[in-house]
Amino acid sequence: ETGVTQTPRHLVMGMTNKKSLKCEQHLGHNAMYWYKQSAKKPLELMFVYSLEERVENNSVPSRFSPECPNSSHLFLHLHTLQPEDSALYLCASSQDPRQGGSVFSEAFFGQGTRLTVV
Amino acid sequence: RKEVEQDPGPFNVPEGATVAFNCTYSNSASQSFFWYRQDCRKEPKLLMSVYSSGNEDGRFTAQLNRASQYISLLIRDSKLSDSATYLCVVNSPQDSSYKLIFGSGTRLLVRP
């Protein structure tokens, strides 16, 4: 069982569809993240959850809606996306140092969901 | 100014070469530093943490210069399998969250 699991691995959706990305971590971490990586571009941090509370929203459009029901699960709900939203969406988890983790609290990534909006 | 800046490369080197990557960060309050490796179409994976005194892991050596806000990664005796994008990662201290900021990456190509 891998540390961070994302489903689905690939998703093709139309601009009027609604879909959800799922992330589950088995590492006992208390912080989870959504990153977006467009083709040939750097990772962009989208959302940060610490202890199930959203602590950061990096000016992400409202067509992306995160949900963190518990410290092990993170969802990204998608609706009315645009073709430019096509990208690799990566979930990560870490132990927030402010909640007992080491200052060297690295992030572990899932394998990502490759999203194509048509 | 970007929070984390890296030379995008690509660095094209022969097997056995020594190659060095540099990274600068803007937030002097940052405390956590890492190098990640990302293979094509895969997720980033931790290569090594970077400690204040510098640290070595086999062929890889990481250095931190807090005064200059500069991090480096040295790879000795390059292997074909070292070909990847290397990401410099720095934490961005916030009261409300612990988050890691990724550089845009430096691409390394090791040729036979």
PDB file of C-alpha atoms in Angstrom:
ATOM      1  CA  GLU A   1       0.000   0.000   0.000  1.00  0.00           C
ATOM      2  CA  THR A   2       1.620   3.244  -1.133  1.00  0.00           C
ATOM      3  CA  GLY A   3       1.863   6.213   1.233  1.00  0.00           C
ATOM      4  CA  VAL A   4      -0.279   8.604  -0.799  1.00  0.00           C
ATOM      5  CA  THR A   5      -2.829   7.261  -3.263  1.00  0.00           C
ATOM      6  CA  GLN A   6      -4.711   9.300  -5.837  1.00  0.00           C
ATOM      7  CA  THR A   7      -7.668   8.266  -7.960  1.00  0.00           C
ATOM      8  CA  PRO A   8      -8.366   8.319 -10.782  1.00  0.00           C
ATOM      9  CA  ARG A   9      -4.954   8.298 -12.463  1.00  0.00           C
ATOM     10  CA  HIS A  10      -6.388   9.709 -15.677  1.00  0.00           C
ATOM     11  CA  LEU A  11      -9.556  11.708 -16.284  1.00  0.00           C
ATOM     12  CA  VAL A  12     -11.095  13.213 -19.393  1.00  0.00           C
ATOM     13  CA  MET A  13     -14.037  15.485 -18.801  1.00  0.00           C
ATOM     14  CA  GLY A  14     -16.173  17.925 -20.722  1.00  0.00           C
ATOM     15  CA  MET A  15     -16.496  21.551 -19.716  1.00  0.00           C
ATOM     16  CA  THR A  16     -19.991  21.011 -18.344  1.00  0.00           C
ATOM     17  CA  ASN A  17     -19.166  17.912 -16.303  1.00  0.00           C
ATOM     18  CA  LYS A  18     -18.732  17.608 -12.567  1.00  0.00           C
ATOM     19  CA  LYS A  19     -16.067  15.243 -11.265  1.00  0.00           C
ATOM     20  CA  SER A  20     -14.017  14.707  -8.123  1.00  0.00           C
ATOM     21  CA  LEU A  21     -10.403  13.780  -7.528  1.00  0.00           C
ATOM     22  CA  LYS A  22      -9.615  11.704  -4.466  1.00  0.00           C
ATOM     23  CA  CYS A  23      -6.475  11.498  -2.363  1.00  0.00           C
ATOM     24  CA  GLU A  24      -5.788   9.223   0.585  1.00  0.00           C
ATOM     25  CA  GLN A  25      -2.676   9.138   2.747  1.00  0.00           C
ATOM     26  CA  HIS A  26      -1.591   6.277   4.994  1.00  0.00           C
ATOM     27  CA  LEU A  27       1.343   8.054   6.636  1.00  0.00           C
ATOM     28  CA  GLY A  28      -0.378   9.502   9.683  1.00  0.00           C
ATOM     29  CA  HIS A  29       0.278  13.046   8.500  1.00  0.00           C
ATOM     30  CA  ASN A  30      -1.829  16.016   9.554  1.00  0.00           C
ATOM     31  CA  ALA A  31      -1.379  18.310   6.542  1.00  0.00           C
ATOM     32  CA  MET A  32      -2.477  17.739   2.974  1.00  0.00           C
ATOM     33  CA  TYR A  33      -2.012  19.754  -0.204  1.00  0.00           C
ATOM     34  CA  TRP A  34      -3.236  20.072  -3.753  1.00  0.00           C
ATOM     35  CA  TYR A  35      -0.718  21.110  -6.414  1.00  0.00           C
ATOM     36  CA  LYS A  36      -1.246  21.739 -10.115  1.00  0.00           C
ATOM     37  CA  GLN A  37       1.444  21.088 -12.709  1.00  0.00           C
ATOM     38  CA  SER A  38       0.734  22.259 -16.248  1.00  0.00           C
ATOM     39  CA  ALA A  39       2.863  21.059 -19.128  1.00  0.00           C
ATOM     40  CA  LYS A  40       6.442  22.322 -18.845  1.00  0.00           C
ATOM     41  CA  LYS A  41       5.538  24.554 -15.913  1.00  0.00           C
ATOM     42  CA  PRO A  42       6.503  24.426 -12.245  1.00  0.00           C
ATOM     43  CA  LEU A  43       4.329  23.080  -9.485  1.00  0.00           C
ATOM     44  CA  GLU A  44       1.688  25.534  -8.320  1.00  0.00           C
ATOM     45  CA  LEU A  45       0.319  25.211  -4.805  1.00  0.00           C
ATOM     46  CA  MET A  46      -3.478  25.354  -4.839  1.00  0.00           C
ATOM     47  CA  PHE A  47      -4.731  24.501  -1.359  1.00  0.00           C
ATOM     48  CA  VAL A  48      -3.314  23.645   2.046  1.00  0.00           C
ATOM     49  CA  TYR A  49      -5.168  21.787   4.777  1.00  0.00           C
ATOM     50  CA  SER A  50      -3.754  21.451   8.265  1.00  0.00           C
ATOM     51  CA  LEU A  51      -5.674  19.407  10.843  1.00  0.00           C
ATOM     52  CA  GLU A  52      -8.593  19.230   8.380  1.00  0.00           C
ATOM     53  CA  GLU A  53      -8.888  23.001   8.241  1.00  0.00           C
ATOM     54  CA  ARG A  54      -8.233  24.872   5.007  1.00  0.00           C
ATOM     55  CA  VAL A  55      -5.453  27.269   5.839  1.00  0.00           C
ATOM     56  CA  GLU A  56      -4.559  28.482   2.397  1.00  0.00           C
ATOM     57  CA  ASN A  57      -6.262  29.088  -0.917  1.00  0.00           C
ATOM     58  CA  ASN A  58      -3.832  30.408  -3.481  1.00  0.00           C
ATOM     59  CA  SER A  59      -6.285  32.460  -5.521  1.00  0.00           C
ATOM     60  CA  VAL A  60      -7.708  29.353  -7.107  1.00  0.00           C
ATOM     61  CA  PRO A  61     -10.901  29.824  -9.189  1.00  0.00           C
ATOM     62  CA  SER A  62     -14.108  28.688  -7.546  1.00  0.00           C
ATOM     63  CA  ARG A  63     -14.599  25.976 -10.152  1.00  0.00           C
ATOM     64  CA  PHE A  64     -12.098  24.050  -7.994  1.00  0.00           C
ATOM     65  CA  SER A  65     -13.552  23.154  -4.606  1.00  0.00           C
ATOM     66  CA  PRO A  66     -11.492  21.210  -2.045  1.00  0.00           C
ATOM     67  CA  GLU A  67     -12.858  19.082   0.755  1.00  0.00           C
ATOM     68  CA  CYS A  68     -10.997  17.463   3.639  1.00  0.00           C
ATOM     69  CA  PRO A  69     -13.370  15.278   5.681  1.00  0.00           C
ATOM     70  CA  ASN A  70     -10.569  13.894   7.877  1.00  0.00           C
ATOM     71  CA  SER A  71      -6.795  13.988   8.085  1.00  0.00           C
ATOM     72  CA  SER A  72      -6.388  11.000   5.756  1.00  0.00           C
ATOM     73  CA  HIS A  73      -8.616  12.074   2.882  1.00  0.00           C
ATOM     74  CA  LEU A  74      -8.647  15.008   0.537  1.00  0.00           C
ATOM     75  CA  PHE A  75     -10.920  15.675  -2.412  1.00  0.00           C
ATOM     76  CA  LEU A  76     -10.888  18.178  -5.223  1.00  0.00           C
ATOM     77  CA  HIS A  77     -14.336  18.762  -6.721  1.00  0.00           C
ATOM     78  CA  LEU A  78     -14.319  20.043 -10.286  1.00  0.00           C
ATOM     79  CA  HIS A  79     -17.112  21.753 -12.207  1.00  0.00           C
ATOM     80  CA  THR A  80     -17.356  23.793 -15.388  1.00  0.00           C
ATOM     81  CA  LEU A  81     -13.651  23.560 -16.044  1.00  0.00           C
ATOM     82  CA  GLN A  82     -11.851  25.159 -18.966  1.00  0.00           C
ATOM     83  CA  PRO A  83      -9.423  23.507 -21.397  1.00  0.00           C
ATOM     84  CA  GLU A  84      -6.560  25.458 -19.783  1.00  0.00           C
ATOM     85  CA  ASP A  85      -7.256  23.558 -16.557  1.00  0.00           C
ATOM     86  CA  SER A  86      -5.845  20.441 -18.200  1.00  0.00           C
ATOM     87  CA  ALA A  87      -2.834  19.477 -16.102  1.00  0.00           C
ATOM     88  CA  LEU A  88      -1.381  16.972 -13.676  1.00  0.00           C
ATOM     89  CA  TYR A  89      -3.014  17.399 -10.271  1.00  0.00           C
ATOM     90  CA  LEU A  90      -0.844  16.219  -7.417  1.00  0.00           C
ATOM     91  CA  CYS A  91      -1.828  15.566  -3.839  1.00  0.00           C
ATOM     92  CA  ALA A  92       0.788  15.605  -1.098  1.00  0.00           C
ATOM     93  CA  SER A  93       0.901  15.139   2.644  1.00  0.00           C
ATOM     94  CA  SER A  94       3.327  16.085   5.387  1.00  0.00           C
ATOM     95  CA  GLN A  95       3.535  16.476   9.126  1.00  0.00           C
ATOM     96  CA  ASP A  96       3.013  20.090  10.104  1.00  0.00           C
ATOM     97  CA  PRO A  97       6.040  20.992  12.308  1.00  0.00           C
ATOM     98  CA  ARG A  98       3.816  23.277  14.342  1.00  0.00           C
ATOM     99  CA  GLN A  99       1.830  20.193  15.340  1.00  0.00           C
ATOM    100  CA  GLY A 100       4.655  17.911  16.375  1.00  0.00           C
ATOM    101  CA  GLY A 101       6.531  17.294  13.152  1.00  0.00           C
ATOM    102  CA  SER A 102      10.215  17.879  12.511  1.00  0.00           C
ATOM    103  CA  VAL A 103      11.306  21.131  10.898  1.00  0.00           C
ATOM    104  CA  PHE A 104      12.493  18.851   8.078  1.00  0.00           C
ATOM    105  CA  SER A 105       9.011  17.725   7.314  1.00  0.00           C
ATOM    106  CA  GLU A 106       9.118  16.782   3.665  1.00  0.00           C
ATOM    107  CA  ALA A 107       6.056  16.267   1.525  1.00  0.00           C
ATOM    108  CA  PHE A 108       5.148  12.898   0.041  1.00  0.00           C
ATOM    109  CA  PHE A 109       3.292  12.952  -3.234  1.00  0.00           C
ATOM    110  CA  GLY A 110       0.694  10.749  -4.808  1.00  0.00           C
ATOM    111  CA  GLN A 111       1.159   9.674  -8.419  1.00  0.00           C
ATOM    112  CA  GLY A 112      -1.198  12.384  -9.598  1.00  0.00           C
ATOM    113  CA  THR A 113      -4.316  12.597 -11.718  1.00  0.00           C
ATOM    114  CA  ARG A 114      -3.710  13.588 -15.324  1.00  0.00           C
ATOM    115  CA  LEU A 115      -6.739  15.685 -16.221  1.00  0.00           C
ATOM    116  CA  THR A 116      -7.784  16.607 -19.734  1.00  0.00           C
ATOM    117  CA  VAL A 117     -10.668  19.020 -20.235  1.00  0.00           C
ATOM    118  CA  VAL A 118     -12.269  18.841 -23.655  1.00  0.00           C
TER     119      VAL A 118
ATOM    120  CA  ARG B   1      11.039  38.107  -7.452  1.00  0.00           C
ATOM    121  CA  LYS B   2      10.105  34.416  -7.320  1.00  0.00           C
ATOM    122  CA  GLU B   3      10.239  32.780  -3.890  1.00  0.00           C
ATOM    123  CA  VAL B   4      12.497  30.021  -5.201  1.00  0.00           C
ATOM    124  CA  GLU B   5      14.619  30.448  -8.321  1.00  0.00           C
ATOM    125  CA  GLN B   6      16.548  27.854 -10.279  1.00  0.00           C
ATOM    126  CA  ASP B   7      18.396  27.750 -13.563  1.00  0.00           C
ATOM    127  CA  PRO B   8      16.055  25.725 -15.804  1.00  0.00           C
ATOM    128  CA  GLY B   9      18.870  24.140 -17.799  1.00  0.00           C
ATOM    129  CA  PRO B  10      18.968  21.716 -19.443  1.00  0.00           C
ATOM    130  CA  PHE B  11      22.370  20.576 -18.281  1.00  0.00           C
ATOM    131  CA  ASN B  12      23.656  18.071 -20.821  1.00  0.00           C
ATOM    132  CA  VAL B  13      26.629  16.140 -19.414  1.00  0.00           C
ATOM    133  CA  PRO B  14      28.478  12.894 -20.204  1.00  0.00           C
ATOM    134  CA  GLU B  15      28.366   9.919 -17.893  1.00  0.00           C
ATOM    135  CA  GLY B  16      30.876  10.268 -15.103  1.00  0.00           C
ATOM    136  CA  ALA B  17      30.771  14.054 -15.067  1.00  0.00           C
ATOM    137  CA  THR B  18      30.279  16.189 -11.983  1.00  0.00           C
ATOM    138  CA  VAL B  19      27.421  18.678 -12.194  1.00  0.00           C
ATOM    139  CA  ALA B  20      26.190  21.333  -9.799  1.00  0.00           C
ATOM    140  CA  PHE B  21      22.802  23.005  -9.510  1.00  0.00           C
ATOM    141  CA  ASN B  22      22.097  26.233  -7.687  1.00  0.00           C
ATOM    142  CA  CYS B  23      18.979  27.656  -6.141  1.00  0.00           C
ATOM    143  CA  THR B  24      18.183  30.939  -4.406  1.00  0.00           C
ATOM    144  CA  TYR B  25      15.262  31.668  -2.095  1.00  0.00           C
ATOM    145  CA  SER B  26      13.748  34.964  -1.062  1.00  0.00           C
ATOM    146  CA  ASN B  27      12.370  34.386   2.437  1.00  0.00           C
ATOM    147  CA  SER B  28      15.118  34.723   5.039  1.00  0.00           C
ATOM    148  CA  ALA B  29      12.856  33.084   7.631  1.00  0.00           C
ATOM    149  CA  SER B  30      12.735  29.773   5.770  1.00  0.00           C
ATOM    150  CA  GLN B  31      14.011  26.859   7.817  1.00  0.00           C
ATOM    151  CA  SER B  32      13.416  23.721   5.775  1.00  0.00           C
ATOM    152  CA  PHE B  33      15.219  22.975   2.542  1.00  0.00           C
ATOM    153  CA  PHE B  34      15.031  19.986   0.249  1.00  0.00           C
ATOM    154  CA  TRP B  35      16.000  18.685  -3.145  1.00  0.00           C
ATOM    155  CA  TYR B  36      13.382  16.639  -4.966  1.00  0.00           C
ATOM    156  CA  ARG B  37      13.739  14.695  -8.165  1.00  0.00           C
ATOM    157  CA  GLN B  38      10.971  14.464 -10.762  1.00  0.00           C
ATOM    158  CA  ASP B  39      11.054  12.048 -13.666  1.00  0.00           C
ATOM    159  CA  CYS B  40       9.062  12.766 -16.793  1.00  0.00           C
ATOM    160  CA  ARG B  41       5.314  12.494 -16.171  1.00  0.00           C
ATOM    161  CA  LYS B  42       5.855  11.240 -12.626  1.00  0.00           C
ATOM    162  CA  GLU B  43       5.381  12.760  -9.195  1.00  0.00           C
ATOM    163  CA  PRO B  44       8.256  14.522  -7.381  1.00  0.00           C
ATOM    164  CA  LYS B  45      10.174  12.379  -4.918  1.00  0.00           C
ATOM    165  CA  LEU B  46      12.439  13.488  -2.111  1.00  0.00           C
ATOM    166  CA  LEU B  47      16.116  13.217  -2.981  1.00  0.00           C
ATOM    167  CA  MET B  48      17.550  14.704   0.190  1.00  0.00           C
ATOM    168  CA  SER B  49      16.978  17.258   2.909  1.00  0.00           C
ATOM    169  CA  VAL B  50      19.521  20.074   3.167  1.00  0.00           C
ATOM    170  CA  TYR B  51      21.064  20.689   6.567  1.00  0.00           C
ATOM    171  CA  SER B  52      22.831  23.830   7.754  1.00  0.00           C
ATOM    172  CA  SER B  53      26.216  22.138   7.897  1.00  0.00           C
ATOM    173  CA  GLY B  54      25.823  20.565   4.481  1.00  0.00           C
ATOM    174  CA  ASN B  55      25.227  16.874   3.944  1.00  0.00           C
ATOM    175  CA  GLU B  56      26.204  14.082   1.635  1.00  0.00           C
ATOM    176  CA  ASP B  57      24.373  10.983   0.458  1.00  0.00           C
ATOM    177  CA  GLY B  58      26.531   8.824  -1.762  1.00  0.00           C
ATOM    178  CA  ARG B  59      27.245  10.759  -4.949  1.00  0.00           C
ATOM    179  CA  PHE B  60      25.014  13.655  -3.907  1.00  0.00           C
ATOM    180  CA  THR B  61      26.125  16.616  -1.775  1.00  0.00           C
ATOM    181  CA  ALA B  62      23.847  19.435  -0.661  1.00  0.00           C
ATOM    182  CA  GLN B  63      24.996  22.763   0.722  1.00  0.00           C
ATOM    183  CA  LEU B  64      23.133  25.642   2.350  1.00  0.00           C
ATOM    184  CA  ASN B  65      24.336  29.235   2.622  1.00  0.00           C
ATOM    185  CA  ARG B  66      21.875  31.113   4.803  1.00  0.00           C
ATOM    186  CA  ALA B  67      23.663  34.456   4.482  1.00  0.00           C
ATOM    187  CA  SER B  68      23.315  34.390   0.704  1.00  0.00           C
ATOM    188  CA  GLN B  69      20.014  32.470   0.769  1.00  0.00           C
ATOM    189  CA  TYR B  70      21.482  29.933  -1.572  1.00  0.00           C
ATOM    190  CA  ILE B  71      21.263  26.142  -1.858  1.00  0.00           C
ATOM    191  CA  SER B  72      23.307  23.851  -4.049  1.00  0.00           C
ATOM    192  CA  LEU B  73      23.271  20.237  -5.167  1.00  0.00           C
ATOM    193  CA  LEU B  74      26.392  18.518  -6.460  1.00  0.00           C
ATOM    194  CA  ILE B  75      26.190  15.213  -8.300  1.00  0.00           C
ATOM    195  CA  ARG B  76      29.444  13.311  -8.775  1.00  0.00           C
ATOM    196  CA  ASP B  77      30.078  10.509 -11.259  1.00  0.00           C
ATOM    197  CA  SER B  78      26.796  11.105 -13.113  1.00  0.00           C
ATOM    198  CA  LYS B  79      24.818   8.058 -14.226  1.00  0.00           C
ATOM    199  CA  LEU B  80      22.356   7.790 -17.096  1.00  0.00           C
ATOM    200  CA  SER B  81      19.679   7.167 -14.478  1.00  0.00           C
ATOM    201  CA  ASP B  82      20.333  10.597 -12.951  1.00  0.00           C
ATOM    202  CA  SER B  83      18.573  12.184 -15.945  1.00  0.00           C
ATOM    203  CA  ALA B  84      15.567  13.970 -14.448  1.00  0.00           C
ATOM    204  CA  THR B  85      14.381  17.373 -13.287  1.00  0.00           C
ATOM    205  CA  TYR B  86      15.750  18.466  -9.913  1.00  0.00           C
ATOM    206  CA  LEU B  87      13.506  20.662  -7.818  1.00  0.00           C
ATOM    207  CA  CYS B  88      14.711  22.988  -5.102  1.00  0.00           C
ATOM    208  CA  VAL B  89      12.141  23.198  -2.314  1.00  0.00           C
ATOM    209  CA  VAL B  90      11.925  25.666   0.557  1.00  0.00           C
ATOM    210  CA  ASN B  91       9.330  26.079   3.268  1.00  0.00           C
ATOM    211  CA  SER B  92       7.484  29.380   3.403  1.00  0.00           C
ATOM    212  CA  PRO B  93       6.930  30.237   7.051  1.00  0.00           C
ATOM    213  CA  GLN B  94       3.404  31.333   7.767  1.00  0.00           C
ATOM    214  CA  ASP B  95       1.462  31.632  10.971  1.00  0.00           C
ATOM    215  CA  SER B  96      -1.426  29.621   9.592  1.00  0.00           C
ATOM    216  CA  SER B  97       0.196  26.935   7.540  1.00  0.00           C
ATOM    217  CA  TYR B  98       3.309  24.990   6.771  1.00  0.00           C
ATOM    218  CA  LYS B  99       3.833  24.953   3.045  1.00  0.00           C
ATOM    219  CA  LEU B 100       6.600  24.009   0.695  1.00  0.00           C
ATOM    220  CA  ILE B 101       7.422  26.177  -2.285  1.00  0.00           C
ATOM    221  CA  PHE B 102       8.903  24.436  -5.294  1.00  0.00           C
ATOM    222  CA  GLY B 103      11.334  25.948  -7.741  1.00  0.00           C
ATOM    223  CA  SER B 104      10.655  25.483 -11.421  1.00  0.00           C
ATOM    224  CA  GLY B 105      13.317  22.780 -11.608  1.00  0.00           C
ATOM    225  CA  THR B 106      16.599  22.196 -13.365  1.00  0.00           C
ATOM    226  CA  ARG B 107      16.617  19.562 -16.058  1.00  0.00           C
ATOM    227  CA  LEU B 108      19.592  17.206 -16.231  1.00  0.00           C
ATOM    228  CA  LEU B 109      20.394  15.026 -19.235  1.00  0.00           C
ATOM    229  CA  VAL B 110      23.219  12.517 -18.803  1.00  0.00           C
ATOM    230  CA  ARG B 111      24.442  11.097 -22.110  1.00  0.00           C
ATOM    231  CA  PRO B 112      26.444   7.912 -22.707  1.00  0.00           C
TER     232      PRO B 112
END
